[in-house]
Amino acid sequence: MFAGPTATILNTPDLVTSNKARVRHGLPPRPSHFDVLRPQRLAAPATLYIEAFSAHPLEQDAAGLYAPPDGWLDKDGTFHHERPFDDATPVYVVELDPADGLYPLPYMGRQADGSAWEETSTAPFAPPGAARQTFYPDARRLYEEIDRFGLGDHGTPVELGSIADFDFFRAAPSGGYTTGPESERLGQDFFVYYPYHLQSEPGLAHLAQATNQVQAVLATGDYAGVQWLEGSPTVDETLYWLGLMVDTTVPLVGHAAQRRHQSLSADGDRNVVDGVKFIASGVALDERGEDRVGSCVIVDELVYAARDVTKVDARPGGYEVTGGHGGVVADLGGYGPPQLTYLPARRHTHHSELRLTVLPERVVGVVGTLGTGVSLVDVVTKDADGLVPAAMPHVSITKYSRYAATGAGTDCPPVADEEVEILARIDANLANTPLAGFVCEGMSPFGMADPTRNAALSVALFAGMPVVRTGRGNTGGMAYRTDPTFISGNNLTATKARMLLMAALLKLGALPPAADPFHPTLVERAATEQVVARYQALFDTH
């Protein structure tokens, strides 16, 4: 189990001081009638009396089916083994022990100055040092709470621990330990989106490190599968990347949540349980015991191919199939076992031509400027630890929209210089990132943009940076090839095409640069087309 960044599935509501604590310390109570109970640990054993037949409104109606209670309480609260009078309260006696685990209890914490906690920070927009964290540092506590409080469909415990053994890893976690000798730093070691003013995002180096960690863990051969937790807007991208890069024969599944853990109608817990059910069932394995499905995202009781799903809304059922060619590879089966609905045709994991174990240790990149010329440079992309974080490719997404070009008519031919953003990005790439490329989210289905943008992207091509064309949004058709110097993104979304192009750059390196990227010769164009054809083969099969 890997904890990823900005994961709502690992996020919890703010810890707000209960009315029990407010009354105890003379603080103004909140207007709510009930205290919200939060999972906490007992410090000492306690004896409780539970009113019999209070677990369901119709439990008393079936009292004749029950054994006698443990005793009765009179009006003074005194316990009796025999009923002292007719209207005494029947009770069960239970001994609660710290060893039992978590219990739902009122939250009694207050701020250091004695005031009540009303939100996560000591005050609105407080700096990190004056804010608590709401994300769990890994999934260990999440699984404990699922096992402790999760209720199966037939009233029995979920008991994940009876299905499998779990190890917990922090790949690019959402929560971090900020005190002690190994203190971690927000935005460098862990990545949150809440409190919102403290939002942080992982970079390409973190993706490389996480990929290396997943590969190293699975290389031990000790695991039947991987569960990855991440924020719902991006979990599909990371899982698609892992499915391209990680050489493994076990299932890779990702989970997210639309609502925070412990909140009303939280969906993350069920997604985790469904993921364990899917992996443990073996339905994803072929006759050799090897994964045949590839990386998946399991949400809302459906198993999506990571390549072919995206989040479109924050409401229930907010995930949709992309590309118009399948997407749902399995159904969780309700009360029954999971069932496969189709097998993806694309290469993945142990069949991927981009998996870590077969990538070269070095490729060629490009450096220079558009003004003085572009040259090739050797880039070390892989070492004994896996991907070299500093060598990770930079792929930008540019989006086509009509009425954006400044030129008009045949008297105003396209001028690449008008696309200042693309040209600036090309120069920045040549200065800082030898492995780089672009994805153009153009018109559907061809992926083309306006002539001016196309001209600027051609400059990128002949400066050594491959360019992928995809359709806008959730394209149901293929982005057909209309120019052999551009890569067709097929039916990939722009974000998925970006991940695949990053992986392809690590395998194939930069395109051969032209002496003048603005005016390539026919020979230079032919050389570029040859390398682009190798890129296209990867996009056609992954």
XYZ file of C-alpha atoms in Angstrom:
542
model
C 0.000 0.000 0.000
C 1.519 3.281 -1.187
C 0.441 6.705 0.079
C 0.475 9.270 -2.721
C -0.011 13.054 -2.805
C -3.066 15.221 -2.019
C -5.178 12.134 -1.328
C -8.725 12.889 -0.162
C -9.014 9.194 0.634
C -6.394 9.805 3.386
C -7.858 13.146 4.467
C -10.105 13.663 7.502
C -12.418 16.489 8.617
C -11.004 19.136 10.952
C -10.757 18.090 14.586
C -13.212 20.474 16.311
C -13.392 20.676 20.093
C -16.483 18.869 21.366
C -19.171 20.355 23.571
C -18.136 17.906 26.273
C -14.768 19.657 26.422
C -16.278 23.119 26.058
C -18.629 22.609 28.992
C -15.849 21.060 31.059
C -13.601 24.090 30.544
C -16.221 26.837 30.570
C -16.110 27.578 26.833
C -19.169 28.602 24.807
C -20.734 25.441 23.352
C -21.455 24.906 19.697
C -25.161 25.004 18.753
C -25.282 21.334 17.707
C -27.278 18.971 19.903
C -24.869 16.072 19.424
C -21.105 15.814 19.644
C -19.442 14.287 16.614
C -17.516 11.226 17.754
C -13.961 10.742 16.446
C -11.871 7.538 16.573
C -9.548 7.678 19.591
C -7.811 5.327 22.013
C -8.775 4.643 25.628
C -6.033 5.295 28.186
C -7.516 2.923 30.776
C -10.166 0.155 30.937
C -13.761 1.239 31.468
C -17.013 -0.515 32.294
C -20.067 0.581 30.309
C -23.756 -0.206 30.552
C -25.441 -0.348 27.144
C -29.182 -0.023 26.982
C -30.575 -3.249 25.576
C -32.526 -3.116 22.289
C -31.150 0.345 21.415
C -29.203 -0.721 18.299
C -32.268 -0.600 16.033
C -35.756 0.957 16.350
C -37.416 -2.458 15.897
C -35.061 -4.492 18.038
C -37.488 -4.376 20.996
C -40.155 -5.751 18.679
C -38.143 -8.985 18.451
C -37.243 -9.136 22.152
C -38.646 -12.645 22.414
C -35.819 -13.886 20.223
C -33.148 -12.604 22.612
C -31.397 -14.016 25.648
C -31.954 -12.079 28.896
C -29.832 -8.901 29.363
C -26.857 -8.853 31.717
C -28.836 -6.886 34.287
C -30.927 -3.810 34.971
C -30.336 -0.246 36.102
C -32.740 1.421 38.473
C -33.626 5.129 38.349
C -30.559 5.975 40.454
C -28.262 4.174 38.044
C -27.584 1.274 40.392
C -26.920 -2.031 38.655
C -28.983 -5.130 39.570
C -28.562 -8.696 38.375
C -32.284 -9.255 38.898
C -34.969 -6.853 37.685
C -35.780 -4.616 40.711
C -39.068 -3.332 39.250
C -40.947 -3.411 35.945
C -39.674 -0.127 34.487
C -35.980 -0.770 35.268
C -33.712 -0.389 32.214
C -32.319 -3.646 30.810
C -28.613 -3.319 30.021
C -25.613 -5.161 28.655
C -22.345 -4.881 30.557
C -19.200 -4.420 28.497
C -15.600 -4.017 29.551
C -13.718 -1.653 27.219
C -9.953 -2.029 27.141
C -7.240 0.032 25.445
C -6.104 -3.143 23.705
C -9.449 -3.308 21.894
C -8.374 -0.551 19.530
C -10.041 2.693 18.525
C -13.404 3.810 19.881
C -15.657 6.674 18.698
C -15.393 9.302 21.430
C -15.905 13.076 21.870
C -12.872 15.110 20.811
C -11.537 16.848 23.936
C -8.516 18.698 22.521
C -8.120 22.495 22.877
C -5.605 25.021 21.630
C -2.502 25.863 23.688
C -4.112 29.097 24.892
C -7.110 27.176 26.218
C -9.498 28.151 23.439
C -11.471 25.664 21.412
C -10.365 24.334 18.053
C -12.759 25.584 15.409
C -10.736 24.541 12.354
C -7.418 22.898 11.520
C -5.338 26.084 11.876
C -5.044 28.239 14.974
C -6.477 31.061 12.828
C -7.538 31.481 9.197
C -4.588 31.433 6.749
C -2.158 30.543 9.520
C 1.381 29.495 8.432
C 2.334 25.787 8.445
C 3.768 26.009 11.970
C 0.383 27.137 13.297
C -1.684 24.532 11.451
C -2.418 20.916 12.205
C -2.544 18.283 9.479
C -5.696 16.505 8.342
C -4.062 13.915 6.069
C -2.804 10.597 7.403
C 0.952 10.095 6.812
C 0.299 6.640 5.358
C -2.593 4.210 5.033
C -1.931 2.294 8.244
C -4.498 4.245 10.296
C -6.996 4.154 7.412
C -6.872 0.367 7.277
C -7.143 0.127 11.063
C -10.300 2.257 11.018
C -11.790 0.270 8.142
C -11.186 -2.952 10.049
C -12.455 -1.461 13.308
C -15.542 0.397 12.082
C -16.218 -0.970 8.620
C -19.438 -2.948 8.460
C -19.916 -5.678 5.887
C -23.140 -5.937 3.928
C -24.395 -8.736 6.191
C -23.512 -7.132 9.528
C -20.122 -8.775 9.905
C -16.770 -6.969 10.199
C -14.859 -6.155 7.024
C -11.674 -7.710 8.473
C -9.154 -6.764 5.808
C -6.513 -8.367 7.990
C -8.133 -11.774 7.518
C -7.837 -11.451 3.734
C -4.229 -10.337 3.378
C -1.184 -8.958 5.139
C -0.336 -5.341 4.356
C 2.855 -3.311 4.291
C 2.636 0.463 4.120
C 4.947 2.724 2.129
C 5.096 6.494 1.717
C 5.891 7.209 -1.926
C 4.923 10.898 -2.108
C 2.640 11.074 0.926
C -0.088 13.543 1.789
C 0.959 13.928 5.427
C 4.364 14.274 7.048
C 6.189 14.239 10.386
C 7.418 17.781 11.032
C 9.106 17.338 14.422
C 11.999 15.189 15.575
C 15.442 14.531 14.100
C 14.022 13.299 10.759
C 11.500 16.090 10.379
C 9.871 16.417 6.968
C 9.124 19.530 4.945
C 5.814 20.540 3.437
C 6.084 20.683 -0.339
C 9.278 18.646 -0.415
C 8.542 15.474 1.540
C 4.734 15.527 1.681
C 2.027 17.210 -0.357
C -1.315 18.557 0.870
C -4.191 20.558 -0.557
C -5.788 21.344 2.816
C -5.742 23.815 4.480
C -6.172 25.244 1.003
C -3.715 28.105 1.450
C -0.958 25.546 2.146
C -1.471 23.529 -1.029
C 1.674 21.883 -2.416
C 2.382 19.676 -5.430
C 5.021 17.013 -6.131
C 7.380 17.492 -9.065
C 8.945 15.252 -11.682
C 11.733 14.225 -9.312
C 9.167 12.936 -6.829
C 7.510 10.902 -9.591
C 10.861 9.324 -10.444
C 11.565 8.487 -6.798
C 8.092 7.014 -6.297
C 8.450 4.899 -9.443
C 11.794 3.563 -8.228
C 10.266 2.735 -4.854
C 7.334 0.821 -6.316
C 9.675 -1.129 -8.598
C 12.047 -1.949 -5.742
C 9.226 -3.123 -3.466
C 7.742 -5.384 -6.130
C 11.142 -6.741 -7.113
C 11.213 -8.555 -3.759
C 8.486 -10.893 -4.990
C 6.740 -10.678 -1.613
C 3.491 -9.059 -2.749
C 0.291 -10.151 -4.472
C -0.553 -6.626 -5.584
C -0.235 -2.885 -5.054
C -2.778 -0.339 -3.902
C -1.904 3.305 -4.559
C -3.818 6.167 -2.905
C -3.856 9.633 -4.479
C -6.053 12.654 -5.093
C -9.001 11.910 -7.360
C -8.122 14.428 -10.134
C -4.777 12.742 -10.900
C -4.794 9.144 -9.651
C -5.469 7.860 -13.177
C -2.382 9.627 -14.553
C -0.063 8.158 -11.933
C -1.499 4.665 -12.366
C -1.125 4.866 -16.143
C 2.506 5.933 -15.653
C 3.179 3.081 -13.224
C 1.558 0.652 -15.638
C 3.980 1.801 -18.331
C 7.096 1.858 -16.159
C 6.899 -0.825 -13.464
C 7.998 -4.312 -14.462
C 5.692 -6.585 -12.484
C 3.277 -9.469 -12.950
C 0.992 -8.476 -10.054
C -2.002 -6.108 -10.259
C -1.476 -2.370 -9.793
C -4.636 -0.647 -8.593
C -5.262 2.945 -7.591
C -7.942 4.421 -5.372
C -9.235 7.891 -4.655
C -12.198 9.455 -2.864
C -14.593 12.266 -3.631
C -15.202 12.842 0.085
C -12.895 12.879 3.075
C -12.495 9.792 5.244
C -14.931 9.835 8.238
C -17.204 12.373 6.543
C -20.841 11.735 5.616
C -21.072 9.204 2.782
C -17.302 8.889 2.453
C -16.553 6.671 -0.537
C -12.852 5.965 -0.057
C -13.169 3.137 2.467
C -15.329 1.100 0.107
C -12.903 1.699 -2.746
C -10.039 0.326 -0.640
C -12.049 -2.747 0.366
C -13.008 -3.333 -3.265
C -9.354 -3.114 -4.267
C -8.386 -5.790 -1.759
C -11.288 -7.906 -3.010
C -10.165 -7.486 -6.622
C -6.522 -8.374 -5.982
C -7.306 -11.286 -3.654
C -9.821 -12.799 -6.089
C -7.133 -13.452 -8.700
C -9.535 -12.451 -11.469
C -6.870 -10.208 -13.014
C -4.413 -13.101 -13.434
C -3.950 -15.383 -16.433
C -3.288 -19.125 -16.385
C 0.378 -18.449 -15.499
C -0.642 -16.340 -12.511
C 0.424 -13.099 -14.228
C -1.575 -9.878 -14.428
C -3.463 -9.588 -17.712
C -5.370 -6.369 -17.058
C -2.691 -3.755 -16.381
C -2.874 -0.805 -14.048
C -6.406 0.059 -12.929
C -8.356 2.637 -10.987
C -11.000 1.096 -8.714
C -13.731 3.500 -7.645
C -17.517 3.363 -7.317
C -17.522 -0.478 -7.483
C -16.029 -0.458 -10.994
C -12.555 -1.350 -12.239
C -11.323 1.046 -14.927
C -8.238 0.657 -17.086
C -6.026 3.523 -15.907
C -5.365 4.500 -19.518
C -9.057 4.976 -20.222
C -10.601 6.789 -17.257
C -10.673 10.322 -15.930
C -12.444 12.314 -13.258
C -15.039 14.674 -14.702
C -16.975 15.757 -11.607
C -16.685 15.756 -7.824
C -20.051 14.088 -7.316
C -20.708 10.342 -6.951
C -20.020 8.559 -10.202
C -17.717 11.382 -11.233
C -15.388 9.096 -13.201
C -15.934 8.390 -16.875
C -14.422 6.218 -19.543
C -12.324 8.156 -22.036
C -11.455 7.352 -25.616
C -14.735 5.651 -26.494
C -13.284 2.144 -26.663
C -14.071 0.237 -23.459
C -12.515 1.347 -20.187
C -14.400 -0.698 -17.580
C -12.365 -3.893 -17.325
C -14.199 -5.460 -14.395
C -17.239 -5.187 -12.178
C -16.837 -5.797 -8.456
C -19.784 -8.165 -8.584
C -21.915 -6.782 -5.752
C -22.262 -9.624 -3.264
C -20.514 -11.990 -5.647
C -16.926 -12.193 -6.880
C -15.401 -9.661 -9.311
C -15.986 -10.356 -12.988
C -13.873 -9.230 -15.948
C -15.733 -7.451 -18.719
C -12.908 -7.048 -21.254
C -9.118 -7.261 -21.559
C -7.157 -4.174 -22.645
C -5.300 -4.564 -25.933
C -2.445 -2.206 -24.991
C 0.909 -3.230 -23.559
C 1.425 -2.798 -19.828
C 3.648 -3.731 -16.859
C 5.648 -6.887 -17.716
C 4.723 -6.519 -21.414
C 5.470 -2.789 -21.644
C 8.356 -1.737 -23.873
C 8.832 1.190 -21.503
C 9.261 -0.737 -18.265
C 12.175 0.266 -16.075
C 14.083 -2.967 -16.481
C 14.487 -2.546 -20.258
C 15.005 1.229 -20.488
C 18.488 2.335 -21.569
C 20.788 3.947 -19.031
C 21.425 6.942 -21.269
C 19.854 8.659 -24.248
C 20.591 11.809 -26.245
C 19.021 15.133 -25.359
C 19.193 18.612 -26.855
C 20.707 21.857 -25.559
C 21.312 25.332 -26.956
C 19.058 28.157 -28.080
C 16.868 28.795 -31.078
C 19.039 31.777 -31.918
C 22.493 30.161 -31.761
C 21.685 26.575 -32.640
C 20.768 23.249 -31.043
C 23.175 20.378 -30.349
C 22.958 16.882 -28.927
C 24.034 15.973 -25.400
C 24.334 12.673 -23.535
C 21.761 12.273 -20.730
C 22.098 9.627 -18.005
C 18.509 8.562 -17.281
C 18.937 5.427 -15.164
C 21.337 4.243 -12.473
C 21.458 1.518 -9.827
C 18.505 3.120 -7.992
C 16.318 3.363 -11.093
C 15.250 6.579 -12.792
C 17.542 9.568 -12.296
C 15.235 12.290 -10.921
C 17.161 15.174 -12.495
C 16.813 13.623 -15.967
C 13.029 13.359 -15.969
C 11.558 14.750 -19.213
C 9.536 17.949 -19.214
C 6.410 17.705 -21.376
C 4.144 20.739 -21.741
C 0.501 20.753 -22.803
C -0.751 23.442 -25.147
C -4.456 23.756 -25.898
C -6.076 24.822 -29.142
C -9.008 27.228 -29.154
C -10.578 29.057 -32.068
C -10.267 32.826 -32.529
C -6.876 32.828 -30.790
C -4.594 33.403 -33.770
C -3.690 36.998 -34.586
C -3.204 36.487 -38.335
C -6.141 36.109 -40.750
C -6.553 35.217 -44.394
C -4.144 34.040 -47.080
C -2.401 37.411 -47.033
C -1.289 36.686 -43.440
C 0.607 33.351 -43.502
C 1.237 31.656 -40.133
C 4.199 33.067 -38.253
C 5.617 30.910 -35.477
C 6.972 33.994 -33.714
C 3.415 34.903 -32.691
C 3.299 31.894 -30.352
C 5.487 33.484 -27.709
C 4.525 30.997 -24.980
C 5.554 27.961 -27.032
C 8.785 29.572 -28.223
C 9.654 30.653 -24.678
C 9.047 27.108 -23.474
C 11.300 25.746 -26.235
C 14.132 28.048 -25.154
C 13.572 27.156 -21.477
C 13.692 23.458 -22.335
C 16.904 23.878 -24.310
C 18.446 25.707 -21.359
C 17.276 23.427 -18.537
C 15.772 20.102 -19.645
C 17.549 18.174 -22.414
C 14.627 15.741 -22.641
C 11.434 17.635 -23.418
C 8.372 17.623 -25.619
C 4.872 18.956 -26.172
C 1.327 17.663 -26.285
C -1.081 19.683 -28.404
C -4.697 19.247 -27.339
C -6.165 20.217 -30.682
C -9.406 19.793 -32.537
C -11.087 16.392 -32.572
C -10.423 14.010 -34.176
C -7.241 15.161 -35.926
C -5.496 16.904 -33.045
C -4.432 19.835 -35.187
C -4.360 23.374 -33.867
C -4.475 26.676 -35.738
C -1.754 27.272 -38.355
C 0.236 29.616 -36.122
C 0.369 27.148 -33.235
C 1.158 24.319 -35.638
C 4.061 26.356 -37.015
C 5.460 26.997 -33.521
C 5.174 23.319 -32.623
C 7.033 22.450 -35.826
C 9.874 24.587 -34.519
C 9.848 22.466 -31.350
C 9.992 19.311 -33.477
C 13.041 20.425 -35.391
C 14.663 21.612 -32.179
C 14.578 17.982 -31.037
C 11.335 17.924 -29.028
C 8.652 15.418 -30.097
C 5.082 16.700 -30.295
C 1.955 14.596 -29.750
C -1.432 15.588 -31.114
C -4.597 14.647 -29.242
C -8.234 15.682 -29.495
C -9.806 18.097 -27.059
C -11.391 16.769 -23.881
C -12.644 13.182 -23.860
C -11.991 12.295 -27.464
C -13.880 9.226 -28.611
C -12.025 8.980 -31.913
C -8.395 8.721 -32.904
C -6.185 11.735 -33.532
C -5.251 10.671 -37.045
C -1.816 11.355 -38.523
C -1.878 14.188 -41.022
C 1.828 15.051 -40.763
C 4.470 12.325 -40.230
C 6.615 14.676 -38.140
C 3.903 14.768 -35.434
C 2.930 11.838 -33.199
C -0.698 10.793 -33.140
C -1.994 10.441 -29.600
C -4.705 8.053 -30.801
C -7.610 8.287 -28.335
C -5.535 9.377 -25.331
C -6.443 12.454 -23.352
C -3.775 15.144 -23.320
C -2.755 14.309 -19.739
C -2.292 10.607 -20.557
C -0.417 11.458 -23.770
C 1.918 13.553 -21.619
C 2.734 10.572 -19.392
C 3.365 8.297 -22.365
C 5.574 10.874 -24.089
C 7.643 11.271 -20.902
C 8.182 7.513 -20.806
C 8.969 7.395 -24.532
C 11.585 10.137 -24.177
C 13.338 8.011 -21.550
C 13.534 5.195 -24.090
C 14.188 6.988 -27.395
C 15.692 10.354 -26.434
C 15.379 13.577 -28.366
C 14.610 13.960 -32.062
C 17.505 14.918 -34.374
C 17.645 18.738 -34.363
C 17.791 20.744 -37.580
C 20.497 23.335 -38.160
C 17.715 25.937 -38.369
C 14.566 24.679 -36.574
C 12.518 27.367 -38.353
C 13.592 26.132 -41.800
C 14.440 22.394 -41.827
C 15.767 20.835 -45.016
C 14.121 17.872 -46.721
C 16.906 15.624 -45.455
C 16.429 16.888 -41.890
C 12.684 16.384 -42.188
C 13.201 12.792 -43.352
C 15.535 12.090 -40.410
C 12.931 13.442 -37.991
C 10.185 11.346 -39.566
C 12.242 8.182 -39.029
C 12.586 8.766 -35.283
C 8.972 9.949 -34.940
C 7.891 6.623 -36.473
C 9.539 4.840 -33.517
C 7.635 7.098 -31.141
C 4.428 6.403 -33.038
C 4.911 2.653 -32.623
C 4.936 3.136 -28.845
C 1.811 5.290 -28.954
C 0.043 2.707 -31.115
C 0.702 -0.099 -28.631
C 0.663 1.430 -25.109
